[in-house]
Short mmCIF file of the C-alpha atoms (twelve columns), coordinates in Angstrom:
data_MODEL
# 
_entry.id   MODEL 
# 
loop_
_atom_site.group_PDB 
_atom_site.id 
_atom_site.type_symbol 
_atom_site.label_atom_id 
_atom_site.label_alt_id 
_atom_site.label_comp_id 
_atom_site.label_asym_id 
_atom_site.label_seq_id 
_atom_site.Cartn_x 
_atom_site.Cartn_y 
_atom_site.Cartn_z 
_atom_site.pdbx_PDB_model_num 
ATOM 1   C CA . UNK A 1   0.000   0.000  0.000   1 
ATOM 2   C CA . UNK A 2   1.406   3.353  -1.039  1 
ATOM 3   C CA . UNK A 3   1.569   6.035  1.632   1 
ATOM 4   C CA . UNK A 4   2.806   9.609  1.622   1 
ATOM 5   C CA . UNK A 5   3.370   11.106 5.056   1 
ATOM 6   C CA . UNK A 6   4.033   14.811 5.463   1 
ATOM 7   C CA . UNK A 7   5.726   16.360 8.477   1 
ATOM 8   C CA . UNK A 8   7.349   19.605 9.553   1 
ATOM 9   C CA . UNK A 9   4.381   21.928 9.669   1 
ATOM 10  C CA . UNK A 10  3.725   24.276 12.544  1 
ATOM 11  C CA . UNK A 11  3.195   27.842 13.681  1 
ATOM 12  C CA . UNK A 12  5.811   30.429 12.747  1 
ATOM 13  C CA . UNK A 13  6.039   34.210 12.714  1 
ATOM 14  C CA . UNK A 14  6.130   36.130 9.466   1 
ATOM 15  C CA . UNK A 15  9.649   36.133 8.058   1 
ATOM 16  C CA . UNK A 16  10.433  32.771 9.598   1 
ATOM 17  C CA . UNK A 17  11.242  29.423 8.010   1 
ATOM 18  C CA . UNK A 18  9.943   25.887 8.008   1 
ATOM 19  C CA . UNK A 19  11.046  22.711 6.263   1 
ATOM 20  C CA . UNK A 20  8.401   20.228 5.219   1 
ATOM 21  C CA . UNK A 21  9.151   16.583 4.490   1 
ATOM 22  C CA . UNK A 22  7.139   13.968 2.634   1 
ATOM 23  C CA . UNK A 23  8.180   10.356 3.077   1 
ATOM 24  C CA . UNK A 24  6.830   7.801  0.626   1 
ATOM 25  C CA . UNK A 25  6.436   4.094  1.304   1 
ATOM 26  C CA . UNK A 26  5.031   1.157  -0.588  1 
ATOM 27  C CA . UNK A 27  6.833   1.960  -3.842  1 
ATOM 28  C CA . UNK A 28  9.542   4.225  -5.154  1 
ATOM 29  C CA . UNK A 29  8.882   7.402  -7.141  1 
ATOM 30  C CA . UNK A 30  12.374  8.042  -8.462  1 
ATOM 31  C CA . UNK A 31  11.152  8.002  -12.054 1 
ATOM 32  C CA . UNK A 32  8.154   10.282 -11.586 1 
ATOM 33  C CA . UNK A 33  7.500   13.860 -10.621 1 
ATOM 34  C CA . UNK A 34  6.393   14.836 -7.145  1 
ATOM 35  C CA . UNK A 35  4.938   18.080 -5.917  1 
ATOM 36  C CA . UNK A 36  3.608   20.207 -3.091  1 
ATOM 37  C CA . UNK A 37  0.179   21.771 -3.123  1 
ATOM 38  C CA . UNK A 38  -1.600  23.810 -0.472  1 
ATOM 39  C CA . UNK A 39  -5.144  24.616 0.497   1 
ATOM 40  C CA . UNK A 40  -6.290  27.484 2.660   1 
ATOM 41  C CA . UNK A 41  -9.725  27.439 4.343   1 
ATOM 42  C CA . UNK A 42  -12.469 28.231 1.854   1 
ATOM 43  C CA . UNK A 43  -10.118 28.119 -1.121  1 
ATOM 44  C CA . UNK A 44  -9.262  25.585 -3.778  1 
ATOM 45  C CA . UNK A 45  -6.127  23.489 -3.568  1 
ATOM 46  C CA . UNK A 46  -3.318  25.300 -5.372  1 
ATOM 47  C CA . UNK A 47  0.038   24.295 -6.797  1 
ATOM 48  C CA . UNK A 48  3.169   25.273 -4.904  1 
ATOM 49  C CA . UNK A 49  6.169   23.461 -6.398  1 
ATOM 50  C CA . UNK A 50  7.104   20.357 -8.384  1 
ATOM 51  C CA . UNK A 51  10.270  18.370 -8.961  1 
ATOM 52  C CA . UNK A 52  11.217  15.827 -11.606 1 
ATOM 53  C CA . UNK A 53  12.113  12.237 -10.832 1 
ATOM 54  C CA . UNK A 54  15.859  12.802 -10.885 1 
ATOM 55  C CA . UNK A 55  15.593  16.217 -9.231  1 
ATOM 56  C CA . UNK A 56  17.126  18.076 -12.158 1 
ATOM 57  C CA . UNK A 57  14.005  20.077 -12.974 1 
ATOM 58  C CA . UNK A 58  11.829  22.136 -10.673 1 
ATOM 59  C CA . UNK A 59  8.906   24.487 -11.130 1 
ATOM 60  C CA . UNK A 60  7.362   26.953 -8.715  1 
ATOM 61  C CA . UNK A 61  4.208   28.955 -8.348  1 
ATOM 62  C CA . UNK A 62  4.876   32.637 -8.867  1 
ATOM 63  C CA . UNK A 63  3.762   33.393 -5.318  1 
ATOM 64  C CA . UNK A 64  6.540   31.296 -3.750  1 
ATOM 65  C CA . UNK A 65  9.372   31.529 -6.283  1 
ATOM 66  C CA . UNK A 66  12.529  32.807 -4.649  1 
ATOM 67  C CA . UNK A 67  11.278  31.952 -1.154  1 
ATOM 68  C CA . UNK A 68  10.572  28.204 -1.341  1 
ATOM 69  C CA . UNK A 69  12.861  25.412 -2.517  1 
ATOM 70  C CA . UNK A 70  11.748  21.904 -3.410  1 
ATOM 71  C CA . UNK A 71  14.226  19.038 -3.297  1 
ATOM 72  C CA . UNK A 72  14.244  15.260 -3.123  1 
ATOM 73  C CA . UNK A 73  16.352  12.404 -1.819  1 
ATOM 74  C CA . UNK A 74  15.507  9.313  -3.828  1 
ATOM 75  C CA . UNK A 75  17.591  7.105  -1.575  1 
ATOM 76  C CA . UNK A 76  15.161  8.011  1.212   1 
ATOM 77  C CA . UNK A 77  12.099  8.176  -1.076  1 
ATOM 78  C CA . UNK A 78  11.466  11.634 0.374   1 
ATOM 79  C CA . UNK A 79  10.853  15.130 -0.911  1 
ATOM 80  C CA . UNK A 80  11.268  18.383 0.956   1 
ATOM 81  C CA . UNK A 81  9.984   21.925 0.840   1 
ATOM 82  C CA . UNK A 82  12.212  24.560 2.407   1 
ATOM 83  C CA . UNK A 83  10.080  27.619 3.076   1 
ATOM 84  C CA . UNK A 84  11.811  30.898 3.879   1 
ATOM 85  C CA . UNK A 85  10.526  34.441 4.365   1 
ATOM 86  C CA . UNK A 86  7.102   33.077 5.218   1 
ATOM 87  C CA . UNK A 87  4.097   35.360 4.941   1 
ATOM 88  C CA . UNK A 88  0.645   35.155 6.564   1 
ATOM 89  C CA . UNK A 89  -0.803  34.355 3.137   1 
ATOM 90  C CA . UNK A 90  1.272   31.151 3.124   1 
ATOM 91  C CA . UNK A 91  -0.993  29.799 5.870   1 
ATOM 92  C CA . UNK A 92  -2.595  26.601 4.586   1 
ATOM 93  C CA . UNK A 93  -2.670  22.836 4.756   1 
ATOM 94  C CA . UNK A 94  0.254   21.594 2.676   1 
ATOM 95  C CA . UNK A 95  -0.082  18.350 0.707   1 
ATOM 96  C CA . UNK A 96  2.496   16.140 -0.927  1 
ATOM 97  C CA . UNK A 97  1.595   14.572 -4.279  1 
ATOM 98  C CA . UNK A 98  3.352   11.862 -6.274  1 
ATOM 99  C CA . UNK A 99  3.445   9.905  -9.491  1 
ATOM 100 C CA . UNK A 100 2.950   12.389 -12.260 1 
ATOM 101 C CA . UNK A 101 4.641   11.513 -15.518 1 
ATOM 102 C CA . UNK A 102 5.713   15.128 -16.053 1 
ATOM 103 C CA . UNK A 103 6.072   18.240 -13.931 1 
ATOM 104 C CA . UNK A 104 2.519   19.456 -13.562 1 
ATOM 105 C CA . UNK A 105 0.566   22.121 -11.707 1 
ATOM 106 C CA . UNK A 106 -2.673  20.146 -12.075 1 
ATOM 107 C CA . UNK A 107 -3.928  18.062 -9.143  1 
ATOM 108 C CA . UNK A 108 -5.472  15.332 -11.316 1 
ATOM 109 C CA . UNK A 109 -2.083  14.510 -12.838 1 
ATOM 110 C CA . UNK A 110 -0.857  13.094 -9.521  1 
ATOM 111 C CA . UNK A 111 -2.001  9.633  -8.462  1 
ATOM 112 C CA . UNK A 112 -1.050  9.652  -4.789  1 
ATOM 113 C CA . UNK A 113 -1.601  12.210 -2.041  1 
ATOM 114 C CA . UNK A 114 -0.614  12.630 1.570   1 
ATOM 115 C CA . UNK A 115 -2.925  13.670 4.392   1 
ATOM 116 C CA . UNK A 116 -1.426  17.125 4.771   1 
ATOM 117 C CA . UNK A 117 0.461   19.151 7.336   1 
ATOM 118 C CA . UNK A 118 -0.702  22.511 8.647   1 
ATOM 119 C CA . UNK A 119 1.428   25.613 8.248   1 
ATOM 120 C CA . UNK A 120 0.319   28.736 10.076  1 
ATOM 121 C CA . UNK A 121 2.141   32.055 9.742   1 
ATOM 122 C CA . UNK A 122 1.333   34.828 12.195  1 
ATOM 123 C CA . UNK A 123 1.790   38.499 11.390  1 
# 
């Protein structure tokens, strides 16, 4: 059974940093893209960042580019999201997604999802 488990969320002041992790089990995803999405209360789930299977290619939402960095360690079957210079508008539930053939910003392109980790940024 495939599982994606996110961790690292929490409460931080504006300008602070957090590092999210997403550990996959049940199969490896080293040949497929993985991504982070987020969903704030009352809003649709939105794309944050994606990374290719070998980690050579990344893509970011305009709202986080320059502040967030996505990375992966295929030996650990884990991806990360380093979030710096956090803003109150970054407050959301953050979800890990896996198994897209290509880098994609579209939720339906990913076959597996984690349960989410909450990130709250206070002003």
